[in-house]
PDB file of C-alpha atoms in Angstrom:
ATOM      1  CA  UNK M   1     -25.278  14.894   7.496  1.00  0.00           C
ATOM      2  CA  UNK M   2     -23.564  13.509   4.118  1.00  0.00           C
ATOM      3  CA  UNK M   3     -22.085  16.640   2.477  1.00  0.00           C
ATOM      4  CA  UNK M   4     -19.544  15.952  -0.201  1.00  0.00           C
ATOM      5  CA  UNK M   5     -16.573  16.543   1.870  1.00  0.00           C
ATOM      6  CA  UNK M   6     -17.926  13.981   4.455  1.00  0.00           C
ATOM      7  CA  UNK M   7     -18.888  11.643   1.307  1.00  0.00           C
ATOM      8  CA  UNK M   8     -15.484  11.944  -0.729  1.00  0.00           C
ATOM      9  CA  UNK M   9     -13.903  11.192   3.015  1.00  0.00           C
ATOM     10  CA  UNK M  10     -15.853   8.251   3.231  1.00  0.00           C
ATOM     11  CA  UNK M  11     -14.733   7.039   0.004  1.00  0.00           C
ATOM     12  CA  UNK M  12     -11.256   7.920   0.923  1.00  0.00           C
ATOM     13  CA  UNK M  13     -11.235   6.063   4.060  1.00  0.00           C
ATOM     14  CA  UNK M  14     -13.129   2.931   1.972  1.00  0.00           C
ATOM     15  CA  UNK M  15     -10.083   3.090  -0.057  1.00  0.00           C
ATOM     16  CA  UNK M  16      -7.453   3.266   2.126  1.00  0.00           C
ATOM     17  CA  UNK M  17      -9.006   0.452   4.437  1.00  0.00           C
ATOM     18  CA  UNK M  18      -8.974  -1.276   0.547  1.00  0.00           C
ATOM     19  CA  UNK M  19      -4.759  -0.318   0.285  1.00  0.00           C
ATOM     20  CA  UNK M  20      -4.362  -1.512   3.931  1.00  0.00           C
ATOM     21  CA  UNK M  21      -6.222  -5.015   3.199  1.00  0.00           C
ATOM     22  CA  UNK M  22      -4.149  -5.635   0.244  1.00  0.00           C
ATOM     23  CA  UNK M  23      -0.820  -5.126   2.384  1.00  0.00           C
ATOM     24  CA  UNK M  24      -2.092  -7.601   5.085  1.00  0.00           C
ATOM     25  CA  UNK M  25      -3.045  -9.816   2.440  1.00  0.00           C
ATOM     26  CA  UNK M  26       0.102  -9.707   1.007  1.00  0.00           C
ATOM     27  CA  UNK M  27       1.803 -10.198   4.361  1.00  0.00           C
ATOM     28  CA  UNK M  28      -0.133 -13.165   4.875  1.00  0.00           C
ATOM     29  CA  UNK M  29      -0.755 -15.025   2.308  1.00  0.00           C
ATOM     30  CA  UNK M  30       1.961 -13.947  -0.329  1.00  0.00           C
ATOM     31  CA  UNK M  31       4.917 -12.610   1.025  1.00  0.00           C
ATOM     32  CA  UNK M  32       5.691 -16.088   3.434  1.00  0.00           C
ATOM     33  CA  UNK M  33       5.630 -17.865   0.630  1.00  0.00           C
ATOM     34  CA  UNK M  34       7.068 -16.594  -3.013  1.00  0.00           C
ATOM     35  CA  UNK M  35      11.010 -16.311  -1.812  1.00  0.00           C
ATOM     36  CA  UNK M  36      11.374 -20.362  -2.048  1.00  0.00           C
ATOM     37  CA  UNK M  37       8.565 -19.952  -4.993  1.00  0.00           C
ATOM     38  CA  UNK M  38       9.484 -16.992  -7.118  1.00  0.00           C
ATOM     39  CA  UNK M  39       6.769 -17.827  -9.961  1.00  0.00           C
ATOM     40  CA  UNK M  40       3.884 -17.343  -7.254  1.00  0.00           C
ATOM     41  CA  UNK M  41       4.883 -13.239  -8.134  1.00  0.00           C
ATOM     42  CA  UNK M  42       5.471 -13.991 -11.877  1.00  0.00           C
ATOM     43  CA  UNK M  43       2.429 -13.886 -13.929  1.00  0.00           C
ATOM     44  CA  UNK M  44       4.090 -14.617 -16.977  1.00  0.00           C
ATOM     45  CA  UNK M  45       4.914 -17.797 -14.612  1.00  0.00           C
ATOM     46  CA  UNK M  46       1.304 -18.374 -13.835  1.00  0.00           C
ATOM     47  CA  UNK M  47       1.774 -16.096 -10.684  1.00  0.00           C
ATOM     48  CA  UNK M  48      -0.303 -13.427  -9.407  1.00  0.00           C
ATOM     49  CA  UNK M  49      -0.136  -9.555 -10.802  1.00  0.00           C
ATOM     50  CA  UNK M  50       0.629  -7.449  -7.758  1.00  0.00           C
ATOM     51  CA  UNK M  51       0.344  -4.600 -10.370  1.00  0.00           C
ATOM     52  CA  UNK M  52      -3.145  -5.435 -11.336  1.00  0.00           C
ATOM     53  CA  UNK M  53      -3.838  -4.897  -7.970  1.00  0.00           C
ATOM     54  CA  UNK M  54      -1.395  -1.858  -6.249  1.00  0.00           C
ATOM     55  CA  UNK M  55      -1.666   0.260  -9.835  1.00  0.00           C
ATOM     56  CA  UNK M  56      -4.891   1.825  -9.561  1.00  0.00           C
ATOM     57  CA  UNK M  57      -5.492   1.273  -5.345  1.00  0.00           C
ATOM     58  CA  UNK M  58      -2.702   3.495  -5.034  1.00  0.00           C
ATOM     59  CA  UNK M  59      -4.016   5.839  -7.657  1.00  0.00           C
ATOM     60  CA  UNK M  60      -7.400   5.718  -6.456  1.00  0.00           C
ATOM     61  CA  UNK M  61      -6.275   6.397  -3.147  1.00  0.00           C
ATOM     62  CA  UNK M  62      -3.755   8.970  -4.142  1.00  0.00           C
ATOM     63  CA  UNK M  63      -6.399  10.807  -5.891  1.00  0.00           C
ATOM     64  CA  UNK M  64      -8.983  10.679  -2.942  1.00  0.00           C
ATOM     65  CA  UNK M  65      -6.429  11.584  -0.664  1.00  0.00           C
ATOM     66  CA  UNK M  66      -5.635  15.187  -2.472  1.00  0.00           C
ATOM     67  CA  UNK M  67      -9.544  15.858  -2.829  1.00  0.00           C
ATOM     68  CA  UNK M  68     -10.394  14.733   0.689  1.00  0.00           C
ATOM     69  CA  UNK M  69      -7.831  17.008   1.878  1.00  0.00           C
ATOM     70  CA  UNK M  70      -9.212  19.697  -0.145  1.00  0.00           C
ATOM     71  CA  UNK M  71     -12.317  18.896   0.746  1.00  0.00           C
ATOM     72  CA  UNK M  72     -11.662  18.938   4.613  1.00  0.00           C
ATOM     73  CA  UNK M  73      -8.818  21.765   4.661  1.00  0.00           C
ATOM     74  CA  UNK M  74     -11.573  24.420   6.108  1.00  0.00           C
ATOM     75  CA  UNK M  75     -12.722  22.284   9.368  1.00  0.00           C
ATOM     76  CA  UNK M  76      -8.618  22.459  11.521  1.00  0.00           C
ATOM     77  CA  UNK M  77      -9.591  18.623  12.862  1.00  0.00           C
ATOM     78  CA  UNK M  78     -10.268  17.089   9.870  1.00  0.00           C
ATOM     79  CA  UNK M  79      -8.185  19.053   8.347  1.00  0.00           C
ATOM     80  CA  UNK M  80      -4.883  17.817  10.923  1.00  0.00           C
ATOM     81  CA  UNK M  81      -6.398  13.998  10.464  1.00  0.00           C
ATOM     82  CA  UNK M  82      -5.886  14.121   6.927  1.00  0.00           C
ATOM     83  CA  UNK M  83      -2.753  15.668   6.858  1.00  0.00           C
ATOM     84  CA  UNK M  84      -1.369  12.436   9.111  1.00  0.00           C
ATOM     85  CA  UNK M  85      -2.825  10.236   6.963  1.00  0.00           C
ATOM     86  CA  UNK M  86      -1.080  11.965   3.901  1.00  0.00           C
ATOM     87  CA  UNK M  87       2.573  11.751   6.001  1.00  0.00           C
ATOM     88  CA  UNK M  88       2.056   8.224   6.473  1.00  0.00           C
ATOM     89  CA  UNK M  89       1.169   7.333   2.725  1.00  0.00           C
ATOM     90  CA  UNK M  90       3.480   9.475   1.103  1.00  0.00           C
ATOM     91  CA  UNK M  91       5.974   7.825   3.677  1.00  0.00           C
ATOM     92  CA  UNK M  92       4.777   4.906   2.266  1.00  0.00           C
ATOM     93  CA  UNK M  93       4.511   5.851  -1.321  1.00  0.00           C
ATOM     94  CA  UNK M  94       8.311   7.201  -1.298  1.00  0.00           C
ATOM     95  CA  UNK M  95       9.926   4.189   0.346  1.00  0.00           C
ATOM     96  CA  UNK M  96       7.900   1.950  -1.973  1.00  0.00           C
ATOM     97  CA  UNK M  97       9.406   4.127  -5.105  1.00  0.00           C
ATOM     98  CA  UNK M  98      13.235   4.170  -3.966  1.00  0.00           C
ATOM     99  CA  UNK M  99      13.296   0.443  -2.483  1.00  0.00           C
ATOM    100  CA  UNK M 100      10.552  -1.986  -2.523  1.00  0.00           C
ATOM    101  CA  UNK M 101       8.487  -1.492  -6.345  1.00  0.00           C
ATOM    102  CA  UNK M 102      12.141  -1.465  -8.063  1.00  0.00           C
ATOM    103  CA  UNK M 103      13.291  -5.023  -6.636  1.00  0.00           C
ATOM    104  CA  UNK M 104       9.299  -6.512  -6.937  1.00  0.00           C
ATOM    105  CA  UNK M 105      10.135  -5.852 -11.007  1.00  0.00           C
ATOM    106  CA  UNK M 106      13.128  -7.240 -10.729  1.00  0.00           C
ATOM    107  CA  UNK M 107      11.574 -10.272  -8.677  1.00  0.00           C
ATOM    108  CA  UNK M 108       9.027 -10.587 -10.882  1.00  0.00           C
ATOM    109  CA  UNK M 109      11.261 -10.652 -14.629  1.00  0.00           C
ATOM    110  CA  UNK M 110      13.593 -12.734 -13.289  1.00  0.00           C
ATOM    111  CA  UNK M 111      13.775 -16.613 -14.005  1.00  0.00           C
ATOM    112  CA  UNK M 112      13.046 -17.862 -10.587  1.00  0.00           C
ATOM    113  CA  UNK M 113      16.129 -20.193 -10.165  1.00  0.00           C
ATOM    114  CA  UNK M 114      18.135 -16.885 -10.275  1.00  0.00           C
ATOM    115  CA  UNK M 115      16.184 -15.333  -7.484  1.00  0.00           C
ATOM    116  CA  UNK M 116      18.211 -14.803  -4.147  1.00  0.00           C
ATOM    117  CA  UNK M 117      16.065 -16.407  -1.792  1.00  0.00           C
ATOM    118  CA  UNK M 118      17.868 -14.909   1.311  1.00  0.00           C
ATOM    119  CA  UNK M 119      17.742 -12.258  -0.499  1.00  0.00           C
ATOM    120  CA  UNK M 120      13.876 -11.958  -1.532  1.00  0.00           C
ATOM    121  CA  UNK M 121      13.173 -12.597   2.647  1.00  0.00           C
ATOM    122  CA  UNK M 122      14.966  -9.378   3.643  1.00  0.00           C
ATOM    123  CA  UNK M 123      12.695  -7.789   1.166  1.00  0.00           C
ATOM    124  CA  UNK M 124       9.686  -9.002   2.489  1.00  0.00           C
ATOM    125  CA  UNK M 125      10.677  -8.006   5.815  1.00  0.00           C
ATOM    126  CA  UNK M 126      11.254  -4.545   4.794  1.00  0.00           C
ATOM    127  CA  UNK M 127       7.575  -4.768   3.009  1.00  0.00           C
ATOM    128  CA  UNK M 128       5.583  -6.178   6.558  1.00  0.00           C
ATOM    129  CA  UNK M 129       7.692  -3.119   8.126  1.00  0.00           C
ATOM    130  CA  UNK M 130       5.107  -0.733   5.623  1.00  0.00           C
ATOM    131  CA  UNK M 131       1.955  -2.397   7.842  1.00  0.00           C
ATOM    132  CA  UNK M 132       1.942  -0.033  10.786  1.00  0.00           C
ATOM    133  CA  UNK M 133       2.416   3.263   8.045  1.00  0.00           C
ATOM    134  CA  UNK M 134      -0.567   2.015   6.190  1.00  0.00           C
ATOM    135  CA  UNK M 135      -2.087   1.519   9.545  1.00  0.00           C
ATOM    136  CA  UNK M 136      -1.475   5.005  10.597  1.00  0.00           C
ATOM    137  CA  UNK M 137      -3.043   6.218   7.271  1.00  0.00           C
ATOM    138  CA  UNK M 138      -6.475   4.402   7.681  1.00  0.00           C
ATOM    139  CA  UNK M 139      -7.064   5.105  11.257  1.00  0.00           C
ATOM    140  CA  UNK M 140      -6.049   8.523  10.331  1.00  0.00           C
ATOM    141  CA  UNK M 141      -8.819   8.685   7.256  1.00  0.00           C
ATOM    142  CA  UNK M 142     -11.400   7.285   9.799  1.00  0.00           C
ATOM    143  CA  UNK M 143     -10.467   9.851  12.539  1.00  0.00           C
ATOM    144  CA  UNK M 144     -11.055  12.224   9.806  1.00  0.00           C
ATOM    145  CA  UNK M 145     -14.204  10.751   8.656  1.00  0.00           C
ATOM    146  CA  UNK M 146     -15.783  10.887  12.314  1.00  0.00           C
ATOM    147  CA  UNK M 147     -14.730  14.402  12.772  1.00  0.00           C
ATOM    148  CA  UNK M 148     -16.065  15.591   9.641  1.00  0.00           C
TER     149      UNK M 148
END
């Protein structure tokens, strides 16, 4: 039956499938890459906007999260499901905040013959290490979305 607590679950676990798509994508695609190209991450160097992207997923998801949690909090399995997924993404959310968004702006303003490429590989490194967080999140939103 689609109740609003299973629907704003559904959306939440859309979302956060979303979030974990854009890491992999980033892991794949981007990440291998800008270090020896620093302008790939610079839009004002014709680069991509990881901003444009991470700025409202995260909000969106952030958002859902809280509701979906008050949504679920009176069914104990849901309820424990969402809660995981909230440990994982504020995990994520917090180690993104104190190490990974503050060098990304520094990444991206900087002219990209400056850029330490040894150093921009460690940080993608400690990025891919996010994947099995935002991982745990999802599976956790869809455990919560079957129990609900």
């Amino acid at each position: 039956m689609w109740t609003p607590a299973v629907l704003v679950i559904a959306t939440t676990t859309l979302v956060g499938c979303a979030v974990l798509g854009g890491a992999v994508y980033e892991a794949l695609v981007v990440d291998p890459f800008w270090p020896k190209r620093p302008g790939i991450v610079q839009p004002r160097n014709g680069g991509i906007s990881r901003a444009r992207f991470w700025r409202p997923a995260h909000l969106a998801f952030d958002v859902l999260l809280v509701v979906s949690l008050v949504a679920g909090w009176g069914d104990p399995d849901v309820r424990a499901a969402l809660l995981v997924a909230v440990a994982g993404h504020v995990v994520v959310r917090i180690w993104s905040a104190v190490d990974l968004t503050p060098k990304a702006v520094v990444y991206e303003g900087a002219n990209p013959a400056d850029v330490d490429e040894m150093a921009a590989v460690r940080w993608t490194r400690r990025s891919l290490l996010q994947l099995p967080l935002h991982v745990v999140t999802c599976v956790a939103t869809l455990a919560a979305l079957s129990l609900a």
